mmCIF file of C-alpha atoms in Angstrom:
data_model
loop_
_atom_site.group_PDB
_atom_site.id
_atom_site.type_symbol
_atom_site.label_atom_id
_atom_site.label_comp_id
_atom_site.label_asym_id
_atom_site.label_seq_id
_atom_site.Cartn_x
_atom_site.Cartn_y
_atom_site.Cartn_z
ATOM 1 C CA MET A 949 21.484 -41.516 33.376
ATOM 2 C CA ILE A 950 19.759 -38.774 35.340
ATOM 3 C CA THR A 951 21.567 -35.451 35.425
ATOM 4 C CA ILE A 952 20.904 -32.797 38.011
ATOM 5 C CA SER A 953 22.270 -29.311 38.407
ATOM 6 C CA ASN A 954 25.043 -28.746 40.929
ATOM 7 C CA LYS A 955 22.754 -26.387 42.869
ATOM 8 C CA LYS A 956 20.101 -29.095 43.215
ATOM 9 C CA ARG A 957 22.802 -31.698 43.967
ATOM 10 C CA ALA A 958 24.165 -29.520 46.808
ATOM 11 C CA PHE A 959 20.661 -28.934 48.190
ATOM 12 C CA ILE A 960 19.864 -32.661 48.238
ATOM 13 C CA ILE A 961 23.204 -33.470 49.893
ATOM 14 C CA GLY A 962 22.494 -30.831 52.557
ATOM 15 C CA VAL A 963 19.098 -32.411 53.268
ATOM 16 C CA LEU A 964 20.679 -35.881 53.402
ATOM 17 C CA ILE A 965 23.345 -34.701 55.886
ATOM 18 C CA LEU A 966 20.573 -33.512 58.210
ATOM 19 C CA ALA A 967 18.550 -36.706 57.614
ATOM 20 C CA ALA A 968 21.582 -38.799 58.591
ATOM 21 C CA TYR A 969 21.336 -37.402 62.113
ATOM 22 C CA SER A 970 17.781 -38.697 62.535
ATOM 23 C CA MET A 971 19.285 -41.948 63.878
ATOM 24 C CA LEU A 972 19.705 -40.125 67.190
ATOM 25 C CA THR A 973 15.919 -40.232 67.592
ATOM 26 C CA TYR A 974 15.862 -43.775 68.983
ATOM 27 C CA SER A 975 18.444 -42.992 71.646
ATOM 28 C CA ILE A 976 16.255 -40.128 72.811
ATOM 29 C CA THR A 977 12.743 -41.588 72.467
ATOM 30 C CA LYS A 978 13.252 -45.398 72.648
ATOM 31 C CA ASN A 979 10.266 -45.605 70.280
ATOM 32 C CA ILE A 980 10.778 -48.828 68.306
ATOM 33 C CA LEU A 981 8.886 -47.894 65.137
ATOM 34 C CA LEU A 982 10.438 -44.429 65.017
ATOM 35 C CA GLY A 983 13.872 -45.943 65.702
ATOM 36 C CA VAL A 984 13.572 -48.423 62.847
ATOM 37 C CA ILE A 985 12.382 -45.753 60.435
ATOM 38 C CA THR A 986 15.021 -43.185 61.397
ATOM 39 C CA ASP A 987 17.874 -45.712 61.351
ATOM 40 C CA ILE A 988 16.821 -46.795 57.862
ATOM 41 C CA VAL A 989 16.431 -43.177 56.694
ATOM 42 C CA SER A 990 19.836 -42.344 58.205
ATOM 43 C CA GLY A 991 21.521 -45.353 56.645
ATOM 44 C CA LEU A 992 20.096 -44.608 53.203
ATOM 45 C CA ALA A 993 21.094 -40.929 53.525
ATOM 46 C CA VAL A 994 24.666 -41.905 54.419
ATOM 47 C CA ILE A 995 24.833 -44.223 51.406
ATOM 48 C CA TRP A 996 23.383 -41.647 48.983
ATOM 49 C CA ILE A 997 25.602 -38.700 50.002
ATOM 50 C CA PRO A 998 28.832 -40.101 48.466
ATOM 51 C CA LEU A 999 26.977 -41.256 45.368
ATOM 52 C CA LEU A 1000 25.649 -37.751 44.774
ATOM 53 C CA ILE A 1001 28.852 -35.932 45.667
ATOM 54 C CA PHE A 1002 31.112 -38.292 43.702
ATOM 55 C CA PRO A 1003 31.419 -36.104 40.569
ATOM 56 C CA VAL A 1004 31.966 -32.970 42.674
ATOM 57 C CA PHE A 1005 35.036 -34.492 44.317
ATOM 58 C CA ASN A 1006 36.717 -34.811 40.908
ATOM 59 C CA PRO A 1007 37.558 -38.518 41.185
ATOM 60 C CA LYS A 1008 40.071 -38.197 38.327
ATOM 61 C CA ASN A 1009 42.357 -36.065 40.511
ATOM 62 C CA ASN A 1010 41.356 -37.550 43.876
ATOM 63 C CA LYS A 1011 40.773 -41.164 42.883
ATOM 64 C CA LEU A 1012 42.023 -43.009 45.971
ATOM 65 C CA LEU A 1013 40.457 -40.600 48.473
ATOM 66 C CA THR A 1014 37.142 -40.497 46.629
ATOM 67 C CA TYR A 1015 36.794 -44.270 46.360
ATOM 68 C CA ALA A 1016 37.890 -44.765 49.981
ATOM 69 C CA TYR A 1017 35.266 -42.205 50.994
ATOM 70 C CA VAL A 1018 32.514 -43.984 49.044
ATOM 71 C CA ILE A 1019 33.434 -47.381 50.518
ATOM 72 C CA SER A 1020 33.646 -46.033 54.065
ATOM 73 C CA ARG A 1021 30.221 -44.374 53.828
ATOM 74 C CA PHE A 1022 28.653 -47.429 52.196
ATOM 75 C CA ILE A 1023 29.795 -49.591 55.117
ATOM 76 C CA GLU A 1024 28.674 -46.940 57.617
ATOM 77 C CA GLY A 1025 25.224 -46.693 56.029
ATOM 78 C CA THR A 1026 24.841 -50.467 55.856
ATOM 79 C CA LEU A 1027 25.665 -50.733 59.563
ATOM 80 C CA MET A 1028 22.960 -48.153 60.270
ATOM 81 C CA LEU A 1029 20.429 -50.164 58.283
ATOM 82 C CA PHE A 1030 21.267 -53.262 60.333
ATOM 83 C CA GLY A 1031 21.024 -51.184 63.511
ATOM 84 C CA GLY A 1032 17.470 -50.276 62.585
ATOM 85 C CA LEU A 1033 16.539 -53.871 61.860
ATOM 86 C CA PHE A 1034 17.962 -55.072 65.184
ATOM 87 C CA ILE A 1035 15.542 -52.769 67.051
ATOM 88 C CA LEU A 1036 12.615 -54.835 65.765
ATOM 89 C CA ASN A 1037 13.434 -57.853 67.927
ATOM 90 C CA PRO A 1038 13.906 -57.367 71.686
ATOM 91 C CA ALA A 1039 16.423 -60.247 71.640
ATOM 92 C CA THR A 1040 18.655 -58.398 69.157
ATOM 93 C CA GLU A 1041 18.013 -54.791 70.221
ATOM 94 C CA GLY A 1042 21.294 -54.676 72.163
ATOM 95 C CA TYR A 1043 23.212 -55.331 68.966
ATOM 96 C CA ARG A 1044 22.232 -51.861 67.733
ATOM 97 C CA GLU A 1045 24.300 -50.248 70.482
ATOM 98 C CA VAL A 1046 27.187 -52.605 69.718
ATOM 99 C CA ILE A 1047 27.003 -51.638 66.037
ATOM 100 C CA TYR A 1048 27.033 -47.904 66.753
ATOM 101 C CA LYS A 1049 29.543 -47.969 69.602
ATOM 102 C CA ASP A 1050 31.997 -50.589 68.362
ATOM 103 C CA PHE A 1051 31.810 -50.406 64.552
ATOM 104 C CA HIS A 1052 29.831 -47.513 63.093
ATOM 105 C CA ILE A 1053 31.808 -44.812 64.873
ATOM 106 C CA TYR A 1054 35.044 -45.843 63.159
ATOM 107 C CA PHE A 1055 33.480 -45.764 59.700
ATOM 108 C CA PHE A 1056 31.885 -42.408 60.539
ATOM 109 C CA ILE A 1057 35.287 -41.025 61.569
ATOM 110 C CA SER A 1058 37.131 -42.387 58.531
ATOM 111 C CA GLY A 1059 34.377 -41.186 56.213
ATOM 112 C CA ALA A 1060 34.313 -37.744 57.824
ATOM 113 C CA ILE A 1061 38.095 -37.310 57.576
ATOM 114 C CA LEU A 1062 37.981 -38.259 53.882
ATOM 115 C CA PHE A 1063 34.890 -36.069 53.323
ATOM 116 C CA TYR A 1064 36.528 -32.946 54.731
ATOM 117 C CA LEU A 1065 39.907 -33.681 53.114
ATOM 118 C CA LEU A 1066 38.174 -33.949 49.754
ATOM 119 C CA PHE A 1067 36.316 -30.716 50.428
ATOM 120 C CA TYR A 1068 39.617 -29.063 51.323
ATOM 121 C CA ARG A 1069 41.341 -30.362 48.190
ATOM 122 C CA THR A 1070 38.528 -29.472 45.791
ATOM 123 C CA GLN A 1071 37.678 -26.141 47.476
ATOM 124 C CA VAL A 1072 33.997 -26.434 46.513
ATOM 125 C CA ILE A 1073 33.012 -25.080 49.943
ATOM 126 C CA PRO A 1074 34.755 -22.417 52.043
ATOM 127 C CA LYS A 1075 38.063 -23.638 53.505
ATOM 128 C CA PHE A 1076 37.039 -22.781 57.069
ATOM 129 C CA ILE A 1077 34.229 -25.364 56.911
ATOM 130 C CA SER A 1078 36.659 -28.019 55.646
ATOM 131 C CA ILE A 1079 39.291 -27.199 58.263
ATOM 132 C CA TRP A 1080 36.691 -27.068 61.034
ATOM 133 C CA GLY A 1081 35.391 -30.473 59.887
ATOM 134 C CA ILE A 1082 38.869 -32.012 59.930
ATOM 135 C CA ILE A 1083 39.634 -30.632 63.412
ATOM 136 C CA ALA A 1084 36.216 -31.659 64.758
ATOM 137 C CA THR A 1085 36.676 -35.177 63.369
ATOM 138 C CA LEU A 1086 40.124 -35.437 64.969
ATOM 139 C CA ILE A 1087 38.549 -34.400 68.286
ATOM 140 C CA LEU A 1088 35.961 -37.165 67.813
ATOM 141 C CA LEU A 1089 38.776 -39.617 67.062
ATOM 142 C CA ALA A 1090 40.553 -38.602 70.286
ATOM 143 C CA ILE A 1091 37.344 -38.995 72.314
ATOM 144 C CA THR A 1092 36.691 -42.402 70.746
ATOM 145 C CA THR A 1093 40.264 -43.504 71.480
ATOM 146 C CA PHE A 1094 40.002 -42.432 75.124
ATOM 147 C CA ARG A 1095 36.695 -44.293 75.452
ATOM 148 C CA LEU A 1096 38.257 -47.367 73.861
ATOM 149 C CA PHE A 1097 40.706 -47.427 76.772
ATOM 150 C CA GLY A 1098 37.983 -46.954 79.378
ATOM 151 C CA LEU A 1099 38.252 -43.207 79.937
ATOM 152 C CA ASP A 1100 34.900 -41.471 79.533
ATOM 153 C CA LEU A 1101 34.701 -37.972 80.953
ATOM 154 C CA PRO A 1102 31.585 -35.755 81.042
ATOM 155 C CA ILE A 1103 33.433 -33.118 78.967
ATOM 156 C CA PHE A 1104 33.439 -35.568 76.049
ATOM 157 C CA GLN A 1105 29.708 -34.889 75.514
ATOM 158 C CA VAL A 1106 30.496 -31.184 75.033
ATOM 159 C CA LEU A 1107 33.408 -31.997 72.726
ATOM 160 C CA LEU A 1108 30.988 -33.727 70.343
ATOM 161 C CA LEU A 1109 29.429 -30.358 69.538
ATOM 162 C CA PRO A 1110 32.084 -29.203 67.033
ATOM 163 C CA ILE A 1111 31.375 -32.041 64.582
ATOM 164 C CA ILE A 1112 27.599 -31.790 64.990
ATOM 165 C CA LEU A 1113 27.593 -28.001 64.553
ATOM 166 C CA ASN A 1114 29.974 -28.257 61.605
ATOM 167 C CA GLU A 1115 27.753 -30.738 59.812
ATOM 168 C CA ILE A 1116 24.651 -28.633 60.470
ATOM 169 C CA LEU A 1117 26.453 -25.556 59.105
ATOM 170 C CA LEU A 1118 27.696 -27.529 56.101
ATOM 171 C CA ALA A 1119 24.180 -28.811 55.376
ATOM 172 C CA ILE A 1120 22.687 -25.319 55.581
ATOM 173 C CA TRP A 1121 25.530 -23.893 53.481
ATOM 174 C CA LEU A 1122 24.956 -26.487 50.776
ATOM 175 C CA MET A 1123 21.193 -25.941 50.775
ATOM 176 C CA ILE A 1124 21.546 -22.147 50.498
ATOM 177 C CA LYS A 1125 24.834 -21.468 48.701
ATOM 178 C CA GLY A 1126 25.646 -24.755 46.964
ATOM 179 C CA PHE A 1127 29.081 -25.651 45.639
ATOM 180 C CA LYS A 1128 31.699 -23.220 44.359
ATOM 181 C CA LEU A 1129 32.410 -24.870 41.005
#
């Protein structure tokens, strides 16, 4: 078993949180090779984050939440890996959007709610980051629900900023400050 310090663990998790957002590259560039690579990097990052943070979340006291979080992120990351593979074939490229729009988003939301609840319960990061993450995820859930029923307003793009900014702040916090253990 490899052991790493909590400072190094926090730094790696911060880097992985930022790497998970690289999947947005394909939507912006439509570059197939870059899309495949970034979807795979993103998917692997999403899978590794819960594995690294598992001991920090004190699974003895937060067993159900911690295991639900790990499962949710594993499914989310696996969907991202498939999304990257679907880009390779023009006949299956459309499935990537289906994966992200119709499946991935729900696992992202459930994973994020559990992630920030566990942060709140364990208090290993400042409470304001946890609370901001919970509120931002609930906003994302509301947006996703409205879109599910056919309502998609331009303001929804702006309302995505709280979760993105929160995760960037969290990543930077972890890379600089680490966990309060």
